[in-house]
PDB file of C-alpha atoms in Angstrom:
ATOM      1  CA  MET A   1      22.770  24.686  58.858  1.00  0.00           C
ATOM      2  CA  GLU A   2      25.242  25.787  61.524  1.00  0.00           C
ATOM      3  CA  LYS A   3      28.936  25.034  61.174  1.00  0.00           C
ATOM      4  CA  ALA A   4      29.145  22.836  64.278  1.00  0.00           C
ATOM      5  CA  TYR A   5      26.235  20.769  62.984  1.00  0.00           C
ATOM      6  CA  ARG A   6      27.851  20.413  59.556  1.00  0.00           C
ATOM      7  CA  ILE A   7      31.178  19.269  60.970  1.00  0.00           C
ATOM      8  CA  GLY A   8      29.525  16.812  63.334  1.00  0.00           C
ATOM      9  CA  LEU A   9      27.329  15.370  60.597  1.00  0.00           C
ATOM     10  CA  ILE A  10      30.294  14.951  58.258  1.00  0.00           C
ATOM     11  CA  GLU A  11      32.205  12.992  60.879  1.00  0.00           C
ATOM     12  CA  TYR A  12      29.137  10.863  61.623  1.00  0.00           C
ATOM     13  CA  LEU A  13      28.474  10.005  57.973  1.00  0.00           C
ATOM     14  CA  ARG A  14      32.152   9.245  57.362  1.00  0.00           C
ATOM     15  CA  GLY A  15      31.744   6.220  59.591  1.00  0.00           C
ATOM     16  CA  PHE A  16      29.414   4.621  57.031  1.00  0.00           C
ATOM     17  CA  THR A  17      31.619   4.940  53.940  1.00  0.00           C
ATOM     18  CA  THR A  18      34.981   3.593  52.880  1.00  0.00           C
ATOM     19  CA  GLU A  19      38.231   5.460  53.381  1.00  0.00           C
ATOM     20  CA  SER A  20      38.865   5.466  49.631  1.00  0.00           C
ATOM     21  CA  ARG A  21      35.487   7.103  48.986  1.00  0.00           C
ATOM     22  CA  TRP A  22      36.152   9.737  51.641  1.00  0.00           C
ATOM     23  CA  GLN A  23      39.565  10.516  50.166  1.00  0.00           C
ATOM     24  CA  LYS A  24      37.984  10.880  46.728  1.00  0.00           C
ATOM     25  CA  ILE A  25      35.374  13.298  48.077  1.00  0.00           C
ATOM     26  CA  GLU A  26      38.079  15.413  49.722  1.00  0.00           C
ATOM     27  CA  GLU A  27      40.169  15.398  46.555  1.00  0.00           C
ATOM     28  CA  VAL A  28      37.323  16.338  44.223  1.00  0.00           C
ATOM     29  CA  VAL A  29      35.685  19.018  46.371  1.00  0.00           C
ATOM     30  CA  GLU A  30      38.957  20.946  46.556  1.00  0.00           C
ATOM     31  CA  GLN A  31      38.918  21.253  42.750  1.00  0.00           C
ATOM     32  CA  ARG A  32      35.289  22.333  42.426  1.00  0.00           C
ATOM     33  CA  THR A  33      34.482  25.874  41.333  1.00  0.00           C
ATOM     34  CA  ARG A  34      31.520  28.203  40.986  1.00  0.00           C
ATOM     35  CA  HIS A  35      33.625  30.912  39.347  1.00  0.00           C
ATOM     36  CA  ILE A  36      32.495  29.333  36.084  1.00  0.00           C
ATOM     37  CA  THR A  37      29.032  27.911  35.595  1.00  0.00           C
ATOM     38  CA  VAL A  38      27.294  26.380  32.590  1.00  0.00           C
ATOM     39  CA  VAL A  39      23.885  27.187  31.111  1.00  0.00           C
ATOM     40  CA  VAL A  40      22.193  24.945  28.542  1.00  0.00           C
ATOM     41  CA  GLU A  41      19.141  26.204  26.680  1.00  0.00           C
ATOM     42  CA  ASP A  42      16.628  23.790  25.155  1.00  0.00           C
ATOM     43  CA  ILE A  43      19.021  20.914  24.456  1.00  0.00           C
ATOM     44  CA  TYR A  44      16.862  17.972  23.399  1.00  0.00           C
ATOM     45  CA  GLN A  45      19.205  15.090  22.509  1.00  0.00           C
ATOM     46  CA  PRO A  46      19.913  12.894  25.561  1.00  0.00           C
ATOM     47  CA  HIS A  47      23.434  12.107  24.330  1.00  0.00           C
ATOM     48  CA  ASN A  48      24.381  15.789  24.177  1.00  0.00           C
ATOM     49  CA  ALA A  49      22.701  16.601  27.468  1.00  0.00           C
ATOM     50  CA  SER A  50      24.562  13.771  29.152  1.00  0.00           C
ATOM     51  CA  ALA A  51      27.927  14.620  27.607  1.00  0.00           C
ATOM     52  CA  VAL A  52      27.692  18.221  28.819  1.00  0.00           C
ATOM     53  CA  LEU A  53      27.017  17.059  32.386  1.00  0.00           C
ATOM     54  CA  ARG A  54      29.917  14.633  32.243  1.00  0.00           C
ATOM     55  CA  SER A  55      32.245  17.382  31.011  1.00  0.00           C
ATOM     56  CA  CYS A  56      31.115  19.711  33.797  1.00  0.00           C
ATOM     57  CA  ASP A  57      31.937  17.093  36.407  1.00  0.00           C
ATOM     58  CA  GLY A  58      35.234  16.238  34.751  1.00  0.00           C
ATOM     59  CA  PHE A  59      36.399  19.862  34.646  1.00  0.00           C
ATOM     60  CA  GLY A  60      35.249  20.665  38.181  1.00  0.00           C
ATOM     61  CA  ILE A  61      32.225  22.835  37.351  1.00  0.00           C
ATOM     62  CA  GLN A  62      29.700  22.421  40.160  1.00  0.00           C
ATOM     63  CA  ASP A  63      26.574  24.225  38.907  1.00  0.00           C
ATOM     64  CA  VAL A  64      24.624  23.608  35.705  1.00  0.00           C
ATOM     65  CA  HIS A  65      21.627  25.774  34.835  1.00  0.00           C
ATOM     66  CA  ILE A  66      19.115  24.001  32.597  1.00  0.00           C
ATOM     67  CA  ILE A  67      16.594  26.060  30.601  1.00  0.00           C
ATOM     68  CA  GLU A  68      13.622  24.101  29.256  1.00  0.00           C
ATOM     69  CA  ASN A  69      11.389  26.513  27.351  1.00  0.00           C
ATOM     70  CA  ARG A  70      10.578  24.126  24.505  1.00  0.00           C
ATOM     71  CA  ASN A  71      12.566  20.941  25.020  1.00  0.00           C
ATOM     72  CA  PRO A  72      12.822  18.761  28.136  1.00  0.00           C
ATOM     73  CA  PHE A  73      16.374  18.064  29.263  1.00  0.00           C
ATOM     74  CA  GLU A  74      16.827  14.303  29.536  1.00  0.00           C
ATOM     75  CA  ALA A  75      20.201  12.796  30.333  1.00  0.00           C
ATOM     76  CA  SER A  76      21.228   9.219  29.607  1.00  0.00           C
ATOM     77  CA  ASP A  77      22.758   7.222  32.454  1.00  0.00           C
ATOM     78  CA  GLN A  78      24.841   5.276  29.934  1.00  0.00           C
ATOM     79  CA  VAL A  79      26.625   8.491  28.949  1.00  0.00           C
ATOM     80  CA  THR A  80      26.798  10.399  32.241  1.00  0.00           C
ATOM     81  CA  ILE A  81      27.887   7.241  34.127  1.00  0.00           C
ATOM     82  CA  GLY A  82      26.578   8.885  37.286  1.00  0.00           C
ATOM     83  CA  ALA A  83      28.454  12.179  36.818  1.00  0.00           C
ATOM     84  CA  ASP A  84      25.226  14.168  37.248  1.00  0.00           C
ATOM     85  CA  ARG A  85      24.880  12.861  40.832  1.00  0.00           C
ATOM     86  CA  TRP A  86      27.771  15.073  41.920  1.00  0.00           C
ATOM     87  CA  LEU A  87      26.555  18.264  40.241  1.00  0.00           C
ATOM     88  CA  THR A  88      24.126  20.921  41.434  1.00  0.00           C
ATOM     89  CA  LEU A  89      21.436  21.162  38.753  1.00  0.00           C
ATOM     90  CA  HIS A  90      19.212  24.257  38.548  1.00  0.00           C
ATOM     91  CA  ARG A  91      16.188  23.728  36.307  1.00  0.00           C
ATOM     92  CA  TYR A  92      14.098  26.499  34.753  1.00  0.00           C
ATOM     93  CA  ASN A  93      10.947  24.947  33.283  1.00  0.00           C
ATOM     94  CA  GLU A  94       7.965  26.893  34.566  1.00  0.00           C
ATOM     95  CA  PRO A  95       5.064  26.888  32.072  1.00  0.00           C
ATOM     96  CA  LYS A  96       4.067  30.205  30.492  1.00  0.00           C
ATOM     97  CA  THR A  97       7.318  31.713  31.771  1.00  0.00           C
ATOM     98  CA  ASN A  98      10.309  33.115  29.933  1.00  0.00           C
ATOM     99  CA  ASN A  99      12.710  30.695  31.567  1.00  0.00           C
ATOM    100  CA  THR A 100      15.724  32.133  29.744  1.00  0.00           C
ATOM    101  CA  LYS A 101      15.086  35.564  31.252  1.00  0.00           C
ATOM    102  CA  HIS A 102      14.469  34.027  34.676  1.00  0.00           C
ATOM    103  CA  CYS A 103      17.775  32.147  34.526  1.00  0.00           C
ATOM    104  CA  PHE A 104      19.838  35.075  33.213  1.00  0.00           C
ATOM    105  CA  ASP A 105      18.350  37.510  35.745  1.00  0.00           C
ATOM    106  CA  LYS A 106      19.236  35.124  38.565  1.00  0.00           C
ATOM    107  CA  LEU A 107      22.804  34.639  37.354  1.00  0.00           C
ATOM    108  CA  LYS A 108      23.388  38.350  36.887  1.00  0.00           C
ATOM    109  CA  SER A 109      22.063  39.048  40.386  1.00  0.00           C
ATOM    110  CA  GLU A 110      24.727  36.619  41.644  1.00  0.00           C
ATOM    111  CA  GLY A 111      27.503  38.537  39.885  1.00  0.00           C
ATOM    112  CA  TYR A 112      27.929  36.411  36.758  1.00  0.00           C
ATOM    113  CA  GLN A 113      28.731  37.745  33.313  1.00  0.00           C
ATOM    114  CA  VAL A 114      26.462  35.816  30.963  1.00  0.00           C
ATOM    115  CA  ILE A 115      28.494  34.842  27.906  1.00  0.00           C
ATOM    116  CA  ALA A 116      26.757  33.129  24.989  1.00  0.00           C
ATOM    117  CA  THR A 117      28.643  30.793  22.683  1.00  0.00           C
ATOM    118  CA  THR A 118      27.758  31.448  19.037  1.00  0.00           C
ATOM    119  CA  PRO A 119      29.548  31.775  15.680  1.00  0.00           C
ATOM    120  CA  HIS A 120      27.058  34.396  14.451  1.00  0.00           C
ATOM    121  CA  GLU A 121      27.745  37.490  16.568  1.00  0.00           C
ATOM    122  CA  GLU A 122      30.678  39.799  17.205  1.00  0.00           C
ATOM    123  CA  GLU A 123      32.613  37.755  19.652  1.00  0.00           C
ATOM    124  CA  SER A 124      35.759  37.194  21.652  1.00  0.00           C
ATOM    125  CA  ASN A 125      38.082  34.369  20.715  1.00  0.00           C
ATOM    126  CA  LEU A 126      38.056  31.607  23.323  1.00  0.00           C
ATOM    127  CA  ASN A 127      41.832  31.704  23.766  1.00  0.00           C
ATOM    128  CA  ASP A 128      41.791  35.429  24.552  1.00  0.00           C
ATOM    129  CA  PHE A 129      38.637  35.539  26.639  1.00  0.00           C
ATOM    130  CA  PRO A 130      39.165  37.137  30.090  1.00  0.00           C
ATOM    131  CA  ILE A 131      38.323  34.968  33.104  1.00  0.00           C
ATOM    132  CA  ASP A 132      38.793  37.407  35.974  1.00  0.00           C
ATOM    133  CA  ASP A 133      35.047  37.811  36.564  1.00  0.00           C
ATOM    134  CA  LYS A 134      32.519  35.078  37.313  1.00  0.00           C
ATOM    135  CA  ILE A 135      31.326  33.621  34.015  1.00  0.00           C
ATOM    136  CA  ALA A 136      28.175  31.790  32.975  1.00  0.00           C
ATOM    137  CA  LEU A 137      28.788  30.062  29.634  1.00  0.00           C
ATOM    138  CA  VAL A 138      25.583  29.570  27.625  1.00  0.00           C
ATOM    139  CA  PHE A 139      25.164  26.777  25.071  1.00  0.00           C
ATOM    140  CA  GLY A 140      22.098  26.611  22.826  1.00  0.00           C
ATOM    141  CA  SER A 141      20.058  23.886  21.164  1.00  0.00           C
ATOM    142  CA  GLU A 142      21.519  21.539  18.585  1.00  0.00           C
ATOM    143  CA  LEU A 143      19.989  23.080  15.454  1.00  0.00           C
ATOM    144  CA  GLU A 144      19.090  26.680  16.283  1.00  0.00           C
ATOM    145  CA  GLY A 145      21.737  27.577  18.834  1.00  0.00           C
ATOM    146  CA  ILE A 146      20.931  30.182  21.458  1.00  0.00           C
ATOM    147  CA  SER A 147      17.553  31.934  21.358  1.00  0.00           C
ATOM    148  CA  GLU A 148      16.961  35.579  20.436  1.00  0.00           C
ATOM    149  CA  GLN A 149      16.196  36.233  24.102  1.00  0.00           C
ATOM    150  CA  ALA A 150      19.567  34.793  25.081  1.00  0.00           C
ATOM    151  CA  LYS A 151      21.315  36.948  22.470  1.00  0.00           C
ATOM    152  CA  ALA A 152      19.543  40.081  23.672  1.00  0.00           C
ATOM    153  CA  MET A 153      20.383  39.479  27.329  1.00  0.00           C
ATOM    154  CA  ALA A 154      23.945  38.174  26.958  1.00  0.00           C
ATOM    155  CA  ASP A 155      26.757  40.345  28.296  1.00  0.00           C
ATOM    156  CA  GLY A 156      29.064  39.081  25.570  1.00  0.00           C
ATOM    157  CA  PHE A 157      29.710  36.364  23.001  1.00  0.00           C
ATOM    158  CA  LEU A 158      32.350  33.711  22.659  1.00  0.00           C
ATOM    159  CA  LYS A 159      33.602  31.819  19.615  1.00  0.00           C
ATOM    160  CA  ILE A 160      35.783  28.739  19.380  1.00  0.00           C
ATOM    161  CA  PRO A 161      38.503  29.231  16.743  1.00  0.00           C
ATOM    162  CA  MET A 162      38.135  26.712  13.909  1.00  0.00           C
ATOM    163  CA  SER A 163      40.238  25.738  10.912  1.00  0.00           C
ATOM    164  CA  GLY A 164      37.791  23.703   8.837  1.00  0.00           C
ATOM    165  CA  PHE A 165      34.745  24.275   6.623  1.00  0.00           C
ATOM    166  CA  SER A 166      32.242  23.725   9.443  1.00  0.00           C
ATOM    167  CA  GLU A 167      31.237  26.899  11.258  1.00  0.00           C
ATOM    168  CA  SER A 168      30.665  25.239  14.623  1.00  0.00           C
ATOM    169  CA  PHE A 169      31.169  22.118  16.704  1.00  0.00           C
ATOM    170  CA  ASN A 170      28.506  19.859  18.137  1.00  0.00           C
ATOM    171  CA  ILE A 171      27.076  21.314  21.377  1.00  0.00           C
ATOM    172  CA  SER A 172      28.685  18.722  23.638  1.00  0.00           C
ATOM    173  CA  VAL A 173      32.056  19.105  21.920  1.00  0.00           C
ATOM    174  CA  SER A 174      31.813  22.904  22.182  1.00  0.00           C
ATOM    175  CA  ALA A 175      31.116  22.665  25.905  1.00  0.00           C
ATOM    176  CA  ALA A 176      34.064  20.334  26.473  1.00  0.00           C
ATOM    177  CA  ILE A 177      36.465  22.557  24.515  1.00  0.00           C
ATOM    178  CA  CYS A 178      35.349  25.728  26.299  1.00  0.00           C
ATOM    179  CA  LEU A 179      35.464  24.167  29.754  1.00  0.00           C
ATOM    180  CA  HIS A 180      38.904  22.660  29.192  1.00  0.00           C
ATOM    181  CA  ASN A 181      40.235  26.026  28.068  1.00  0.00           C
ATOM    182  CA  VAL A 182      38.762  28.268  30.757  1.00  0.00           C
ATOM    183  CA  SER A 183      39.163  25.821  33.652  1.00  0.00           C
ATOM    184  CA  ARG A 184      42.828  25.216  32.800  1.00  0.00           C
ATOM    185  CA  ARG A 185      43.536  28.945  32.639  1.00  0.00           C
ATOM    186  CA  LEU A 186      41.511  29.621  35.774  1.00  0.00           C
ATOM    187  CA  ARG A 187      43.413  27.097  37.883  1.00  0.00           C
ATOM    188  CA  SER A 188      46.767  28.581  36.845  1.00  0.00           C
ATOM    189  CA  SER A 189      45.591  32.133  37.585  1.00  0.00           C
ATOM    190  CA  ASN A 190      45.541  34.176  40.792  1.00  0.00           C
ATOM    191  CA  ASN A 191      41.738  34.304  40.815  1.00  0.00           C
ATOM    192  CA  ASN A 192      39.935  33.116  43.939  1.00  0.00           C
ATOM    193  CA  TRP A 193      38.121  30.320  42.117  1.00  0.00           C
ATOM    194  CA  ARG A 194      37.714  27.742  44.895  1.00  0.00           C
ATOM    195  CA  LEU A 195      34.564  27.110  46.890  1.00  0.00           C
ATOM    196  CA  THR A 196      34.123  28.679  50.313  1.00  0.00           C
ATOM    197  CA  THR A 197      34.548  26.567  53.449  1.00  0.00           C
ATOM    198  CA  ASP A 198      30.776  26.543  53.956  1.00  0.00           C
ATOM    199  CA  GLU A 199      30.169  25.399  50.368  1.00  0.00           C
ATOM    200  CA  ILE A 200      32.766  22.647  50.738  1.00  0.00           C
ATOM    201  CA  GLU A 201      31.176  21.356  53.950  1.00  0.00           C
ATOM    202  CA  LEU A 202      27.697  21.330  52.433  1.00  0.00           C
ATOM    203  CA  LEU A 203      28.926  19.425  49.377  1.00  0.00           C
ATOM    204  CA  LYS A 204      30.734  16.905  51.572  1.00  0.00           C
ATOM    205  CA  ILE A 205      27.462  16.201  53.371  1.00  0.00           C
ATOM    206  CA  GLU A 206      25.550  15.876  50.105  1.00  0.00           C
ATOM    207  CA  TRP A 207      28.135  13.592  48.527  1.00  0.00           C
ATOM    208  CA  LEU A 208      28.495  11.438  51.630  1.00  0.00           C
ATOM    209  CA  LYS A 209      24.734  10.878  51.719  1.00  0.00           C
ATOM    210  CA  LYS A 210      24.828   9.866  48.068  1.00  0.00           C
ATOM    211  CA  SER A 211      27.749   7.513  48.684  1.00  0.00           C
ATOM    212  CA  ILE A 212      26.039   5.415  51.354  1.00  0.00           C
ATOM    213  CA  LYS A 213      22.739   3.598  51.591  1.00  0.00           C
ATOM    214  CA  ALA A 214      19.947   5.369  53.454  1.00  0.00           C
ATOM    215  CA  GLY A 215      21.929   8.605  53.673  1.00  0.00           C
ATOM    216  CA  GLU A 216      18.859  10.685  54.489  1.00  0.00           C
ATOM    217  CA  LEU A 217      17.829   8.258  57.235  1.00  0.00           C
ATOM    218  CA  LEU A 218      21.307   8.392  58.731  1.00  0.00           C
ATOM    219  CA  GLU A 219      21.151  12.181  58.845  1.00  0.00           C
ATOM    220  CA  ALA A 220      17.791  11.958  60.597  1.00  0.00           C
ATOM    221  CA  GLU A 221      19.335   9.502  63.051  1.00  0.00           C
ATOM    222  CA  TYR A 222      22.163  11.936  63.729  1.00  0.00           C
ATOM    223  CA  VAL A 223      19.677  14.754  64.377  1.00  0.00           C
ATOM    224  CA  SER A 224      17.736  12.534  66.756  1.00  0.00           C
ATOM    225  CA  LYS A 225      20.891  11.727  68.704  1.00  0.00           C
ATOM    226  CA  GLN A 226      21.767  15.415  68.987  1.00  0.00           C
ATOM    227  CA  ILE A 227      18.325  16.245  70.337  1.00  0.00           C
ATOM    228  CA  SER A 228      18.456  13.485  72.944  1.00  0.00           C
ATOM    229  CA  THR A 229      21.887  14.500  74.286  1.00  0.00           C
TER     230      THR A 229
END
């Protein structure tokens, strides 16, 4: 999608939404990041799945990678309240495939350090964890945590400091704590954590189409007008 086309389409679609919605899109997209991404492996409770998505949206994390080796990932609209509509979801659920390996290989090829959250390995404390490099934070299933494959392929491990008898938090709580910590530190750092201009323009188009009725049809109409001129 060429830049001139993107800019023209954005201006065209803006005419079909409210000014308040457009201002919200501009405000939110400037706070989105792909410096941090989230991976969830075999989460099976809809409440937890939904809460993780809502936290990702709330803390400005654009991409969520969903591994479904054993359990389907099913979010509840009552919990997400539409937050998942604004995220980019990558699903890994091919049958007879090691979807964890597929996901981790892809993330590493894109320059991410894959960091698994677990209380059972030698780990870095969340408050001291470096955020200079691109990070993929991995959260495992409710009962078993991350898989052996995830442990073997992880570049490092992360632990949330705790003061009680419990050794770990609920998965959705863990995700929220980690994302609050790293996103806050990232935004006050000198890291180049923002999206590129191209990424911002593509998200604006996607979000505008989701904000108006018949967004796909309006894009097709725009294309038709460009061809006829």
